[in-house]
XYZ file of C-alpha atoms in Angstrom:
512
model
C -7.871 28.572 -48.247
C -5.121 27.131 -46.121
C -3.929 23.806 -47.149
C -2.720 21.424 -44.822
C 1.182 20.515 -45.205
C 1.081 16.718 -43.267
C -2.625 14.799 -43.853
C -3.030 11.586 -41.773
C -2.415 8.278 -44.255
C -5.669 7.216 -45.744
C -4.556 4.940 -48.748
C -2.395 2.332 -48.744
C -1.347 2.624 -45.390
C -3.888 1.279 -42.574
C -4.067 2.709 -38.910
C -3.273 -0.478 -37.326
C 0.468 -0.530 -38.740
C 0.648 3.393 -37.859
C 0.030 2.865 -34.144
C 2.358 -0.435 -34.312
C 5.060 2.108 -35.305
C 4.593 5.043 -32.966
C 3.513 3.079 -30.322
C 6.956 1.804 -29.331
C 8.659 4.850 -29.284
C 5.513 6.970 -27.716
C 6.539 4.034 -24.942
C 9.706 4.674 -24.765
C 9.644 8.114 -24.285
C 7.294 8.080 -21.767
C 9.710 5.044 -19.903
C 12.732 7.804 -20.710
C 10.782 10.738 -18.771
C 10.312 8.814 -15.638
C 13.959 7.656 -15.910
C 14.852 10.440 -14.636
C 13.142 10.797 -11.221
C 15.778 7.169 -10.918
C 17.871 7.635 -8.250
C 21.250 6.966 -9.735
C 23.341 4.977 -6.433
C 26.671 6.426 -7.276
C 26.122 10.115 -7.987
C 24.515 10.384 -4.395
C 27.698 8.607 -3.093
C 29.653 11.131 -5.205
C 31.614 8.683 -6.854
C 32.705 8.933 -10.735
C 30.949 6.587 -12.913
C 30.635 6.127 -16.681
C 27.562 8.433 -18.164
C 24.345 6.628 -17.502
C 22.736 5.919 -21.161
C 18.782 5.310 -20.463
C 17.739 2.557 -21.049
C 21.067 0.661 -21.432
C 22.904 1.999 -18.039
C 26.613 2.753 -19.072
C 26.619 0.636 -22.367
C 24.538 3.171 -25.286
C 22.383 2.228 -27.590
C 24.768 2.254 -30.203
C 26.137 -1.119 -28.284
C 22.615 -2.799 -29.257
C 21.767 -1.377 -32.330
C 25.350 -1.733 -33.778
C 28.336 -4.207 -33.311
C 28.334 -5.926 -29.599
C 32.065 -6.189 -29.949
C 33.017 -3.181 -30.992
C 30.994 -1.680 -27.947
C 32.996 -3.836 -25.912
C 36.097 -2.925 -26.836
C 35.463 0.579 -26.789
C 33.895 -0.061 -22.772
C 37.243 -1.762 -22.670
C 39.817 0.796 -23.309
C 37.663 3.494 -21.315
C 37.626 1.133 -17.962
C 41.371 0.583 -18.368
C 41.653 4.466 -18.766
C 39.692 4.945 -15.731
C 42.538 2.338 -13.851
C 41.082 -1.070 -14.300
C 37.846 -0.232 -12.379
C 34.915 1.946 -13.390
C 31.376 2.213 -11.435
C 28.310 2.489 -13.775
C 24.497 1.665 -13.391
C 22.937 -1.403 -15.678
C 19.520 -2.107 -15.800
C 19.455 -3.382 -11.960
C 21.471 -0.748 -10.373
C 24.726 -0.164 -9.341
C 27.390 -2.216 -11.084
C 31.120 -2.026 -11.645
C 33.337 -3.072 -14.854
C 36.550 -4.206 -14.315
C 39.657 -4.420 -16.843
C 42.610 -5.440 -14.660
C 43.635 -8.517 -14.759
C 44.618 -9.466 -11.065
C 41.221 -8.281 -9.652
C 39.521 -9.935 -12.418
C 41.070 -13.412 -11.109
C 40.515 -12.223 -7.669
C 36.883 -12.023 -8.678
C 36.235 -14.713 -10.057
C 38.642 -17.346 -7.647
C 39.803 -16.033 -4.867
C 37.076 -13.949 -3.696
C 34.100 -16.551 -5.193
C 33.182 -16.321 -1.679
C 31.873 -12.212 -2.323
C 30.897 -13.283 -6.173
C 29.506 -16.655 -6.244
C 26.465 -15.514 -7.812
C 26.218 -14.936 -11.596
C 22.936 -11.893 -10.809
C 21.100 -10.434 -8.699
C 17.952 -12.592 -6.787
C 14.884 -12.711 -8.989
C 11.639 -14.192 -9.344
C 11.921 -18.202 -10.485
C 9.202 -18.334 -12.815
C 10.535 -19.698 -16.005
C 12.443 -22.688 -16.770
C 15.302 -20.446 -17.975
C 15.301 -18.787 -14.358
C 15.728 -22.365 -12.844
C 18.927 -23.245 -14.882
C 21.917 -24.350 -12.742
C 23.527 -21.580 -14.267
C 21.083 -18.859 -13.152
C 20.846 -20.829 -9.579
C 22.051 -18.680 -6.726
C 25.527 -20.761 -4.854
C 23.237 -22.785 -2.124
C 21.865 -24.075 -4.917
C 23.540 -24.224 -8.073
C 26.645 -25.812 -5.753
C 25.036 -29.214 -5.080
C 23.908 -29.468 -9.344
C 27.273 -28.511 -10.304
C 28.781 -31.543 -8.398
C 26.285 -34.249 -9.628
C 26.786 -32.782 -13.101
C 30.836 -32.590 -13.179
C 31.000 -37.077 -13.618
C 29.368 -36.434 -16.448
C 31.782 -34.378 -18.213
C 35.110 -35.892 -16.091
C 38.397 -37.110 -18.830
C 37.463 -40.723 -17.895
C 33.664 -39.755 -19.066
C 35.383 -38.136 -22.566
C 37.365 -41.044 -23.133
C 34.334 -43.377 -22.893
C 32.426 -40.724 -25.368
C 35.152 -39.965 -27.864
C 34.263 -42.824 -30.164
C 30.604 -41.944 -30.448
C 31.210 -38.346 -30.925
C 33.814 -39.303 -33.524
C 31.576 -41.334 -35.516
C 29.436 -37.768 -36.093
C 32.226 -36.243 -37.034
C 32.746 -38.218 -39.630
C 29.185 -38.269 -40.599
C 29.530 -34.123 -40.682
C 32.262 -34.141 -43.226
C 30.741 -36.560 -45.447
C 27.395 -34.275 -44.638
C 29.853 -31.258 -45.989
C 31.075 -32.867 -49.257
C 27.303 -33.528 -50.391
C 25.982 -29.935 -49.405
C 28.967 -28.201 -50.647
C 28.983 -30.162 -54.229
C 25.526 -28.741 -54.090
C 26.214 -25.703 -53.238
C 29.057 -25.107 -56.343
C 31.096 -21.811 -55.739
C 28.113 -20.223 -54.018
C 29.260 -22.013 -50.808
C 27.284 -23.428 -47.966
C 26.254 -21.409 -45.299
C 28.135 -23.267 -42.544
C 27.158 -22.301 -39.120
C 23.567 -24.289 -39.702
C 25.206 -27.557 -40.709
C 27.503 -27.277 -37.254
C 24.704 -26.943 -35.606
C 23.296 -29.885 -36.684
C 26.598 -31.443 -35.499
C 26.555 -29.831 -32.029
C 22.801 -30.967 -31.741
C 23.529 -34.705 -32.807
C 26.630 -34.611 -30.651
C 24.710 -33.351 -26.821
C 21.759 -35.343 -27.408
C 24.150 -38.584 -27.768
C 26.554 -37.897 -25.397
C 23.747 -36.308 -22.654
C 20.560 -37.706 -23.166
C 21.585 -41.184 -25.184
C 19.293 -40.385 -28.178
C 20.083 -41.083 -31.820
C 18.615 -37.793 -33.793
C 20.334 -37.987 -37.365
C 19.976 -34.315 -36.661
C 23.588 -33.701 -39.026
C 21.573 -35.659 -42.490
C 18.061 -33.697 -41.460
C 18.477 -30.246 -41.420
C 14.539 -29.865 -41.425
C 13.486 -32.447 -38.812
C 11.344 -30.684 -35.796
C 14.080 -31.250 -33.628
C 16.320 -29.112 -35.817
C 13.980 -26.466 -36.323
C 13.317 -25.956 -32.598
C 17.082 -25.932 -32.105
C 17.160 -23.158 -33.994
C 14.780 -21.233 -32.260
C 17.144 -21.585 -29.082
C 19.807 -18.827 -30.877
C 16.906 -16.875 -32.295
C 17.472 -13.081 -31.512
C 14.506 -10.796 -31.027
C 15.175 -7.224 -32.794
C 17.231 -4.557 -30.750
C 14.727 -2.301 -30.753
C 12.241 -4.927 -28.968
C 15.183 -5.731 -26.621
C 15.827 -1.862 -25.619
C 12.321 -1.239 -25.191
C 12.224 -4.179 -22.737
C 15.383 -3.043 -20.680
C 13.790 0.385 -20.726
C 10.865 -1.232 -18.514
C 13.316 -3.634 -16.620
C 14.971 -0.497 -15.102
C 11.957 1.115 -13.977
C 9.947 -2.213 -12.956
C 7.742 -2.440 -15.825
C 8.622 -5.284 -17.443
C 6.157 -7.935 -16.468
C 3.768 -5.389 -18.493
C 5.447 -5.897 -21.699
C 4.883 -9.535 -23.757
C 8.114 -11.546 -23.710
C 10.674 -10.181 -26.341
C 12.075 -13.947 -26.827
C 8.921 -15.796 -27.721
C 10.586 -18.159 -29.951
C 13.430 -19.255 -27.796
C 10.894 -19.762 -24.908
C 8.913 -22.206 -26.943
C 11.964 -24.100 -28.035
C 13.328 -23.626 -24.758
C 9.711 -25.197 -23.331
C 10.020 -28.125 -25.999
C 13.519 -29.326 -24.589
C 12.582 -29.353 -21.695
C 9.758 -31.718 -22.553
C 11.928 -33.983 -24.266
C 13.894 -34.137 -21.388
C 11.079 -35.202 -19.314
C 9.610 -37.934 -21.786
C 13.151 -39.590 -21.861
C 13.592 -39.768 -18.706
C 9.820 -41.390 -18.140
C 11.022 -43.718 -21.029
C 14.124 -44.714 -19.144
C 12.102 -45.206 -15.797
C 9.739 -47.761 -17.380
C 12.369 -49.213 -19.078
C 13.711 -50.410 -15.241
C 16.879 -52.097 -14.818
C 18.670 -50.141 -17.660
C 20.982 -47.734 -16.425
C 23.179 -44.878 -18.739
C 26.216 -42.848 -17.633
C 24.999 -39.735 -19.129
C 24.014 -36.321 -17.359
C 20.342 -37.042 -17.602
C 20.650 -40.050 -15.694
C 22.729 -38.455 -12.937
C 20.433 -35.762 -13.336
C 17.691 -38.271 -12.464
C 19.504 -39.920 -9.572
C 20.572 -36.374 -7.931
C 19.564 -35.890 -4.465
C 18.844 -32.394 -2.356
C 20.737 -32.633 1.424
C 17.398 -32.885 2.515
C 16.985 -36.357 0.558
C 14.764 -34.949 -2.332
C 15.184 -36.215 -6.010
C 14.702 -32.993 -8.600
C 11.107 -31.960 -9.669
C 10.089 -32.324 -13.020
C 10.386 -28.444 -13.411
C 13.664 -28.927 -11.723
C 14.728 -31.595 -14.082
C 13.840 -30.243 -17.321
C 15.143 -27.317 -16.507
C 18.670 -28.423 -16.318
C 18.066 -30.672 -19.278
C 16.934 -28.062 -21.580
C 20.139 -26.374 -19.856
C 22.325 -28.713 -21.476
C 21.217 -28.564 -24.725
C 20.980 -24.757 -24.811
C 24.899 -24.624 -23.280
C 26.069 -27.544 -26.132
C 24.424 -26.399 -29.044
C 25.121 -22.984 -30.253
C 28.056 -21.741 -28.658
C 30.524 -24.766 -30.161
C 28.661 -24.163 -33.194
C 29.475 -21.056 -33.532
C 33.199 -21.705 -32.069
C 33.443 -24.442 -35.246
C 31.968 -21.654 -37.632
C 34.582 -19.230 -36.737
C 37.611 -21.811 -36.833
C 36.522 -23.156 -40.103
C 36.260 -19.153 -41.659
C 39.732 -18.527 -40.097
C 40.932 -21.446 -41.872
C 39.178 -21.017 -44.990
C 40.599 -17.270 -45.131
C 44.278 -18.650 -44.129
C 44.986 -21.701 -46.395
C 48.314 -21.810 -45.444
C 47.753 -22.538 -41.680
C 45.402 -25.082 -42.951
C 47.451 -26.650 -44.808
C 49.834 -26.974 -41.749
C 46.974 -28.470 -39.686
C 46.784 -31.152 -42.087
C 50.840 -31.644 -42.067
C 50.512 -32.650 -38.414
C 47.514 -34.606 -38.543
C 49.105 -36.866 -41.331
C 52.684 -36.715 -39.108
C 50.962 -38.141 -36.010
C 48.559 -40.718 -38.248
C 51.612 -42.193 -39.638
C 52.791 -42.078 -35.599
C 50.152 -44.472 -35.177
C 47.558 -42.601 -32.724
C 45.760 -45.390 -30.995
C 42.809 -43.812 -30.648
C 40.673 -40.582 -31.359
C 41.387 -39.423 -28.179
C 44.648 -39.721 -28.336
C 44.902 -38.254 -31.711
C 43.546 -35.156 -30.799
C 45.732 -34.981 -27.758
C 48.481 -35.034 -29.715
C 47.646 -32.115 -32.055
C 49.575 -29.346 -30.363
C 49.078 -26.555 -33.483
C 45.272 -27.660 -33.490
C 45.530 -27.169 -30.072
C 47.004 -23.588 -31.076
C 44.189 -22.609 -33.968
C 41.605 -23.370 -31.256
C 42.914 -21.063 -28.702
C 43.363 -18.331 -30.904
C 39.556 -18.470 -32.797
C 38.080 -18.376 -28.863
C 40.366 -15.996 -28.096
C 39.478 -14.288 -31.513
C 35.628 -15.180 -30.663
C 34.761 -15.962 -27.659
C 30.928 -16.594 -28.824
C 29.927 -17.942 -26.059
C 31.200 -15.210 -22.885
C 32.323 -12.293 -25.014
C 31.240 -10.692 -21.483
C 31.120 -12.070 -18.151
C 28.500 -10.938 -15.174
C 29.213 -11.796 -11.316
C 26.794 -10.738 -8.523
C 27.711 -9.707 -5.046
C 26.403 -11.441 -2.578
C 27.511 -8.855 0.514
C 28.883 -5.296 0.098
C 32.295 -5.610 -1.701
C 35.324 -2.924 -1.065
C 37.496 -2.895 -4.283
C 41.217 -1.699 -4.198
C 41.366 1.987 -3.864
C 38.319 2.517 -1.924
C 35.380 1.973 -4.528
C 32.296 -0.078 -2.679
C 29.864 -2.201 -4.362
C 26.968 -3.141 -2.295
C 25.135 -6.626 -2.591
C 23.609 -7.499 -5.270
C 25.776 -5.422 -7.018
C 26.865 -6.720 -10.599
C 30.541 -6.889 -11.629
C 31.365 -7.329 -15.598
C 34.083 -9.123 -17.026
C 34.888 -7.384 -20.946
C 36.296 -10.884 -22.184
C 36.369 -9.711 -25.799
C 38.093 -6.880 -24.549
C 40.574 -8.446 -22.473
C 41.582 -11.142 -25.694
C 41.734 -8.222 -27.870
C 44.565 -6.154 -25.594
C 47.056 -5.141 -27.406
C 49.681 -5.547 -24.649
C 48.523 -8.969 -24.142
C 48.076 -9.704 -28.010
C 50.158 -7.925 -30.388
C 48.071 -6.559 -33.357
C 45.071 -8.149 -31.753
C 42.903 -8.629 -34.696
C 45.239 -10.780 -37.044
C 44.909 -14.771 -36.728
C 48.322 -15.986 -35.211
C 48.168 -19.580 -33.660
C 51.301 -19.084 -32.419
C 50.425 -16.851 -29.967
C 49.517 -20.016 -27.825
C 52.846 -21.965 -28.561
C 53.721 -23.305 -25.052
C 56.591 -20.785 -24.680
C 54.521 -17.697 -25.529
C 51.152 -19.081 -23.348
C 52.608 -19.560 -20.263
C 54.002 -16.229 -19.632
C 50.262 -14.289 -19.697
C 48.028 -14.295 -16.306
C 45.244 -16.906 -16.182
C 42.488 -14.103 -16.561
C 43.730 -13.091 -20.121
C 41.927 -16.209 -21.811
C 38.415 -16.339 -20.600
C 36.494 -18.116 -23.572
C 34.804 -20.587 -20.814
C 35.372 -18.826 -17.741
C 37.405 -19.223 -14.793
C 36.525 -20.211 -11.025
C 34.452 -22.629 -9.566
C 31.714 -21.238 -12.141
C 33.253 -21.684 -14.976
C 31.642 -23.861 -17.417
C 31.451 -27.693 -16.912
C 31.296 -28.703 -20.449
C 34.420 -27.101 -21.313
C 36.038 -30.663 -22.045
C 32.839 -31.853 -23.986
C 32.900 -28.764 -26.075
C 36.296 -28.798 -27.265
C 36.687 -32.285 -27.679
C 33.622 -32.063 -30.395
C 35.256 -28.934 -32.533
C 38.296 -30.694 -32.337
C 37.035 -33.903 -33.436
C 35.262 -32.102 -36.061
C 37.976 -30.407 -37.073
C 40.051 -33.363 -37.793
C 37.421 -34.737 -40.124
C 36.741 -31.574 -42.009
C 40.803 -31.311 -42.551
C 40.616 -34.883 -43.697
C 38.513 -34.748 -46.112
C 37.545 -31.509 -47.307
C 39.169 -28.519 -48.350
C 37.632 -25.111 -46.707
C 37.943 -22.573 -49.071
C 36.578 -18.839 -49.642
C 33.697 -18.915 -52.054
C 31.314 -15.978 -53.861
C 29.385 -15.198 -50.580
C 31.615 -15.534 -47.908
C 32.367 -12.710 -46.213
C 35.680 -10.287 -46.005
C 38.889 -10.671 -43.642
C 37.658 -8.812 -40.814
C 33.910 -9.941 -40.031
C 30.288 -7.543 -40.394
C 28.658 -8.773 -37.185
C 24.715 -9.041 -36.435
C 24.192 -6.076 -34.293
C 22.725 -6.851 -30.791
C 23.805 -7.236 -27.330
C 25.360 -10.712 -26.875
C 25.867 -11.756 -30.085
C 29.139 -12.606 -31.811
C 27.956 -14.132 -35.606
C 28.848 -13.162 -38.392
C 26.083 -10.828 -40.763
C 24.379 -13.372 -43.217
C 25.780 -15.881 -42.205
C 28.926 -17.465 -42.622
C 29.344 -19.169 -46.241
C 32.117 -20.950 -47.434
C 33.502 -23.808 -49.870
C 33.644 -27.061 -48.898
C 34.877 -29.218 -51.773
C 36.906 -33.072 -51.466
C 40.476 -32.630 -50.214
C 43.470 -32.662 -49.535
């Protein structure tokens, strides 16, 4: 008799979790057979372009499944190999990558005209799609300028005191839950969040959350959900379908951010009712210029409009200076003596008699300093930027990208240069010292942008880690502790995202 060598699972394994597991990748190999009957735009046009990688275009899986930055730096060093300009497909077609830094500020100022779109026209169906910053120019150009008041100096100043006061509350918040925590840390990144949450919904929406004492309030837990990453292999399997139009097959890879995403935007509509009925009242805050906005054609925002842009706001503010303020306090914690000198000119200009905590912070030039040099370490929030063309675009040496054509921006890249940044990946604040910053181009610090589309909040966001900042250094000590992580950071793989594996723990105990 002839035994069989494999025998289909019968105990303690059940067909339903089988066909969940071969399922997905009998999927994607049938989505990588008919990849190749794609017509690929630049190998009919003869042109050289980086290897096409189904389903990921020119970046490989690798990219997704492993470190995001290390991809990038790697995609880096080949474009400026290739002369500062390299065609390549992504999952919407034709797309260029470009390294060198004059084009790259040509791009993204100079010829906004060609790039004023951030990618290419798609259906508006979800309240992510509406977003100002997903809104082609025509219309994302008359939001931007009813938004901008609301993040002007004069509208800092007015907000500096409030968004002091939670600063303070998050260092007293860091004492208790790092006495609790004893030298197995805290892990930080959660309790910024908190901070960053309390901070936009006062400053944008005028609500009092105590989000920083309540880190398991709803509003907390849904905030969460907005910087909830599905697993690469989910992701891959959906740009597999993106690239040959089978996407809106698939269930949404991002459940959990839609519903929080769908929940914000709610709240933003049941504050603004609240403020209607309340009449005469009126706040200077972006949901109430929000609410007063007007089209050309005389049209207020829709409700879908609205709440977009509100839920917008919150998703911009919340995790991205989180994660900035995670990063700084690491650096810090990992580099006691730079710390130390932090707190050396904080006490210098104290004793100076700073007025107020605007001016304060105004006056901290080597805070000034650390900051640059974490976003230019991490730049969480645009470790990549995306422009769209909006006609066919001729690029400097003859290479043509027609409309709708993407063009990426390797930010991480770009910051981590060697001939812009001298051994690239060790922390040196003094690499922004007025004398050394002014002699690099424009487009070799790109942590919020640059152009008419960079980001509005940029003032709001670093006026809140600096704040926070100043409180943490004067009261608390940041210091390594048993889980915190080595020198050079692990990083959870997955396109997009710059945070640190398991989180980033650290001591916080009373100090100086």
């Amino acid at each position: 008799m002839v035994s069989c060598l494999w025998r289909w699972p019968t105990a303690g394994v059940s067909v339903t979790l089988v066909v969940a597991l071969l399922l997905p990748l009998l999927l994607l190999l049938l989505l990588l057979l008919l990849s190749a009957r794609r017509p690929n735009h630049w190998r009919l046009l003869g042109v050289r372009h980086r290897r096409d990688h189904f389903p990921l275009g020119a970046r490989s899986a690798a990219a997704l499944l492993g470190s995001y930055p290390a991809a990038l730096r790697r995609e880096y060093a080949e474009v400026r190999a290739a002369g500062g300009v390299q065609a390549h497909l992504d999952a919407a077609g034709p797309a260029v990558t470009v390294s060198d830094l004059g084009l790259v500020h040509r791009v993204m100022t100079a010829d906004f005209g060609s790039f004023s779109d951030r990618r290419p026209p798609a259906p508006r169906t979800t309240t992510l799609s509406n977003m100002m910053m997903n809104l082609p120019a025509e219309e994302w150009r008359p939001l931007r300028d009813t938004l901008t008041p609301a993040f002007s100096a004069a509208r800092m100043r007015r907000a500096a005191p409030l968004l002091q006061d939670r600063a303070r509350r998050l260092a007293a918040q860091a004492l208790r839950e790092g006495a609790a925590g004893g030298e197995q840390g805290i892990e930080v990144e959660a309790l910024f969040q908190r901070y960053t949450l309390d901070c936009i919904s006062a400053v944008s929406f005028g609500l009092e959350t105590g989000a920083i004492e309540q880190p398991d309030s709803e509003l907390v837990t849904r905030a969460r959900d907005l910087v909830w990453r599905p697993a690469p292999w989910t992701v891959l399997l959906r740009t597999a379908a993106s690239r040959l139009g089978l996407a809106r097959w698939l269930p949404s890879a991002t459940s959990r951010a839609d519903e929080a995403i769908a929940f914000f935007a709610q709240l933003t509509l049941d504050t603004a009712a609240r403020r209607r009925a309340a009449g005469a009242v009126r706040c200077e805050d972006a949901l109430q210029l929000l609410m007063e906005h007007l089209s050309r054609a005389g049209e207020p925002l829709s409700d879908r409009q609205l709440a977009a842009q509100g839920a917008m706001l919150l998703l911009g503010g919340y995790g991205n200076t989180a994660a900035a303020l995670a990063w700084s306090a690491r650096c810090l914690a990992h580099h006691p003596a730079i710390q130390e000198r932090l707190r050396r000119e904080l006490q210098q200009h104290r004793n100076e008699g700073a007025s107020d905590a605007l001016e304060l912070v105004s006056r901290l030039s080597y805070l000034d300093q650390v900051v640059r040099e974490v976003l230019r370490m991490y730049p969480a929030a645009t470790p990549q930027l995306a422009r769209c063309a909006t006609a066919p675009y001729r690029f400097p040496g003859g290479l043509s990208l027609p409309a709708h054509g993407s063009v990426y921006i390797p930010v991480l890249g770009i910051h981590h240069d060697p001939a812009l940044y001298p051994e690239p990946d060790l922390f040196d604040p003094n690499r922004f010292a007025e004398s050394e910053r002014w002699g690099r181009p424009a487009a070799a610090w790109l942590p919020f942008g640059l152009g008419p589309r960079c980001c509005p909040g940029t003032r709001l966001a670093l006026l809140e880690l600096k704040l926070a900042l100043v409180e943490l250094l004067n009261n608390c000590q940041l210091e390594l502790c048993l889980r915190s992580g080595s020198a050079r950071p692990h990083f959870v793989p997955g396109a997009g995202v710059m945070r640190e594996q398991g989180g980033t723990w650290l001591g916080v105990r009373a100090g100086p």
